[in-house]
Amino acid sequence: MTAPGAAVLREKLLTKPTGGTFGGVLRSELTKLRSVRSTMWTLLVAVLFVVGFGILIGAVVDPNSQGRDFDPTQASLSGIFLAQLATGVLGVLVISSEYSTGMIRTSLAAVPKRTVLLLAKILMFGLVTFVVCTAAAFIAFFSAQALMGPSISAGIGDPGVARAVVGAGYYLTYIGLLGLALGTLLRRTAGAITALFGVIFVVPIILNVIPVRWINDLAPYAPGDSGQSVLTVVHRTASDALSPGVGFLVSLAWVVGALVLATVPLSRRDA
Amino acid sequence: MIEARGLTKRFGSQLAVDDLSFDVRPGHVTGFLGPNGAGKSTTMRMILGLDHPTAGNVMVDGKPFAQLSHPLFEVGALIDAKAVHPGRRARDHLLCLAQSNGIRGSRVEEVLALVGLTDVAKKRVGKFSLGMGQRLGIAAALLGDPEILMFDEPVNGLDPEGILWIRNLLKWLAAQGRTVFVSSHLMSEMALTADRLIVIGKGRLIADTTVSELTSASAGASVRVVSPRADELSTLLGTRRAVIARNGDGALDVTGLAAADIGDLAAAHGIALHELTPKAPTLEEAFFELTKDQTEYTTGVFPGAEGTAAPPGPPPATPPPGPGPTAGATR
């Protein structure tokens, strides 16, 4: 048995860094993201959907049969409707896979402040998804416009076009962050994915199907529709969609609200 | 130093940890002993801030764990070797933990070498055997070169070689002056590795003691006496309120008197002794004695297999044990 105090004989191998740890926690979350295959696959799928659909639509669109309502920018970005499945799932997995594998206990033993851990996940996942998806959106836009031909295509310098292309990256990140919030709240992959796509796909149907005018009027404010309106360049006359600016603010309120809501039980519950 | 004060955890109607107070001091391997379901893991999870206590608190170096700025430098914990993402390579697993506490990347290679996982650092941890997973968990615990190390059932499921490796590691870490806190339901394992013992049952503290105190203070401690005048001696001992059992070979098993007292008594009456052997019960026996009433799930006796549910205990002459006589017990 060694006498207490023998610690002084041991040479410390490491010196504790001074200052905060948040930069380190961010780097740690980037390592977590890039070191599992599901991240790479889901992001690749998202890119393929965005770019592939852009090319497909650019190739098949008939320039002579498009009316004044045709939005060449939005059309070239239609891949987001499929890609959102990938980024939504990835957003859920960023946190739910930690719970399902037990990694969360190891993570919290290294970063015990739970809101700090969640904030690092939000920022790192959001940044990576936004950069990748925005890049994919630009590729989709330019390839589609080139294929459509000059008579109907949009230029990146036209009013609202660049905003819409960046908006596609925003929308996919937004869906991912909603998934991250739901994954944090529910902790279960399947439950969170079901809830996420229920909110995006089913809520608008319900709002439109109820024969009450003021309920129908709420539909554009739903999480999915409000986020999608960021991609609009040519406003359809018959559409009651929100303007891109309002849509952006409403969707931002949804995602910030969901993430704030998710932090409350995160700190209170046992991990 | 880990200090628990009145630590209590209730899950619904079940009291998992009940008003637990103890200290874990540096320079020792402190064993955390109790039957399955006694609340050992829950207590360790509360130390790490994973579970929130219903009442009471636990401090790590004077602070709640959640307030440590770089926890890996203070506490290294192996709570569950499976608490990893199976799709991540061993090196990346350690790297993400190191980065979160600002630990230099080269330290990852050092701990990989220390636990002997360098060759499989690029393997995804889902493909690891139990022993390799355990080593990875220990590597993670050692990343920050912490003063306090906490291991929950580290030898569970390991092969003999792995068990030996863990034993030596624990002793080596404590010899460096670190605080080593290790839980087990295996008394024999604790007898080999631990110096101090914290024994709990049904979430309550049963004993806070050392291994040697626990075995010597146990009600099972007896002295084997062989004498040509055994009958005479037996009568004499009876007057001293010792409990005597006669063995088949004519030897006496004396409980309630120290070997020295028996020897003095025999000498005073001119009785020759051929053998005088204090028999300390094994830690295992002492432990069962302590936790008899505390086991969460009592098993039935298998028909026709008398004594299967209970371990081979001390002779029937043992006075009824209580948690009372244990030296150093705080309750």
Coordinates of C-alpha atoms in Angstrom, one line a residue, chain A residues 1-39 93 97-98 100-114 117 265-271, chain B residues 9 11 26-28 45 48-53 65-75 77 79-80 82-89 92-93 95-97 99-104 107 110 124 127 140 142-147 171 174-178 195-196 210:
Chain A
M1 CA 0.0 0.0 0.0
T2 CA 1.3 3.4 -0.9
A3 CA 1.2 6.3 1.4
P4 CA -1.1 9.1 0.4
G5 CA 0.8 12.0 -0.9
A6 CA 2.9 9.8 -3.2
A7 CA 1.4 11.8 -6.0
V8 CA 4.1 14.4 -5.7
L9 CA 6.6 11.8 -6.9
R10 CA 4.8 11.4 -10.1
E11 CA 5.7 13.6 -13.0
K12 CA 2.6 15.1 -14.5
L13 CA 2.5 14.1 -18.1
L14 CA 0.2 16.8 -19.3
T15 CA -0.4 20.4 -18.5
K16 CA -4.0 21.5 -18.3
P17 CA -4.8 24.1 -20.9
T18 CA -5.7 27.5 -19.7
G19 CA -8.8 29.2 -20.8
G20 CA -12.0 27.9 -22.2
T21 CA -12.7 24.6 -24.0
F22 CA -15.3 25.5 -26.5
G23 CA -13.0 25.5 -29.5
G24 CA -11.8 22.0 -28.4
V25 CA -15.4 20.8 -28.1
L26 CA -16.1 22.1 -31.6
R27 CA -13.1 20.3 -33.0
S28 CA -14.2 17.2 -31.1
E29 CA -17.7 17.3 -32.7
L30 CA -16.1 17.7 -36.2
T31 CA -14.0 14.6 -35.5
K32 CA -17.2 12.7 -34.4
L33 CA -19.0 13.8 -37.5
R34 CA -16.3 12.8 -40.0
S35 CA -15.3 9.6 -38.3
V36 CA -18.5 7.7 -38.8
R37 CA -19.7 6.3 -42.1
S38 CA -23.3 7.3 -41.7
T39 CA -22.3 11.0 -41.9
L93 CA -28.5 10.8 -35.8
S97 CA -26.8 7.7 -32.2
E98 CA -25.0 8.9 -29.0
S100 CA -28.5 4.5 -28.8
T101 CA -24.8 3.5 -28.6
G102 CA -24.2 4.8 -25.1
M103 CA -21.5 7.2 -26.4
I104 CA -23.4 10.0 -24.7
R105 CA -22.1 8.8 -21.3
T106 CA -18.5 8.9 -22.5
S107 CA -19.2 12.3 -24.2
L108 CA -20.7 13.8 -21.0
A109 CA -17.8 12.4 -18.9
A110 CA -15.6 14.6 -21.1
V111 CA -17.9 17.6 -21.5
P112 CA -20.3 17.6 -18.6
K113 CA -22.0 20.8 -19.5
R114 CA -24.8 19.5 -21.6
L117 CA -22.1 19.8 -25.9
P265 CA -35.0 18.5 -20.5
L266 CA -31.4 17.8 -21.8
S267 CA -30.0 19.3 -18.6
R268 CA -32.6 18.0 -16.3
R269 CA -32.9 14.3 -17.3
D270 CA -30.5 11.6 -16.4
A271 CA -28.2 10.7 -19.3
Chain B
K9 CA -31.3 8.4 -5.9
F11 CA -36.2 5.8 -9.5
P26 CA -5.8 9.1 -2.9
G27 CA -3.0 6.5 -3.0
H28 CA -5.3 3.5 -2.5
R45 CA -23.1 7.7 -12.6
L48 CA -19.9 11.8 -13.0
G49 CA -23.0 13.9 -13.1
L50 CA -24.8 11.6 -15.5
D51 CA -27.6 10.9 -13.1
H52 CA -28.9 13.7 -10.8
P53 CA -29.1 12.8 -7.1
F65 CA -18.2 17.1 -11.5
A66 CA -20.2 19.3 -13.9
Q67 CA -18.3 22.3 -12.8
L68 CA -14.9 20.9 -13.7
S69 CA -13.5 22.9 -16.7
H70 CA -11.4 20.1 -18.1
P71 CA -12.8 17.0 -16.5
L72 CA -10.5 14.5 -18.2
F73 CA -7.6 16.0 -16.4
E74 CA -9.3 15.3 -13.0
V75 CA -11.3 12.1 -13.5
A77 CA -13.8 6.9 -15.8
I79 CA -18.4 3.2 -16.7
D80 CA -19.3 0.9 -19.6
K82 CA -19.7 -0.4 -24.7
A83 CA -20.4 3.3 -24.3
V84 CA -18.7 4.0 -27.7
H85 CA -20.0 4.4 -31.2
P86 CA -19.3 1.1 -32.9
G87 CA -18.7 2.6 -36.3
R88 CA -15.8 4.8 -35.1
R89 CA -12.2 3.8 -35.3
D92 CA -10.9 8.7 -33.7
H93 CA -12.8 7.7 -30.6
L95 CA -9.1 11.8 -30.6
C96 CA -12.6 13.3 -30.2
L97 CA -12.4 12.9 -26.5
Q99 CA -9.9 17.3 -28.4
S100 CA -12.9 18.1 -26.2
N101 CA -10.5 18.8 -23.3
G102 CA -7.7 20.4 -25.3
I103 CA -5.4 17.4 -24.9
R104 CA -2.6 17.2 -27.6
R107 CA -1.4 11.7 -26.2
E110 CA 0.6 7.2 -25.9
R124 CA -13.8 0.2 -35.9
K127 CA -15.4 -5.2 -34.2
A140 CA -9.9 6.9 -22.7
L142 CA -6.1 7.7 -18.9
L143 CA -6.1 10.4 -21.7
G144 CA -5.9 13.4 -19.3
D145 CA -3.5 11.7 -16.9
P146 CA -6.1 12.2 -14.2
E147 CA -5.6 12.0 -10.4
K171 CA -2.2 -1.3 -8.4
A174 CA -2.7 3.6 -7.0
A175 CA 1.1 3.3 -6.4
Q176 CA 1.5 6.5 -8.3
G177 CA -0.6 8.2 -5.7
R178 CA -3.8 8.3 -7.7
D195 CA -6.9 -1.8 0.1
R196 CA -9.9 -0.1 1.2
T210 CA -10.1 -2.0 4.9

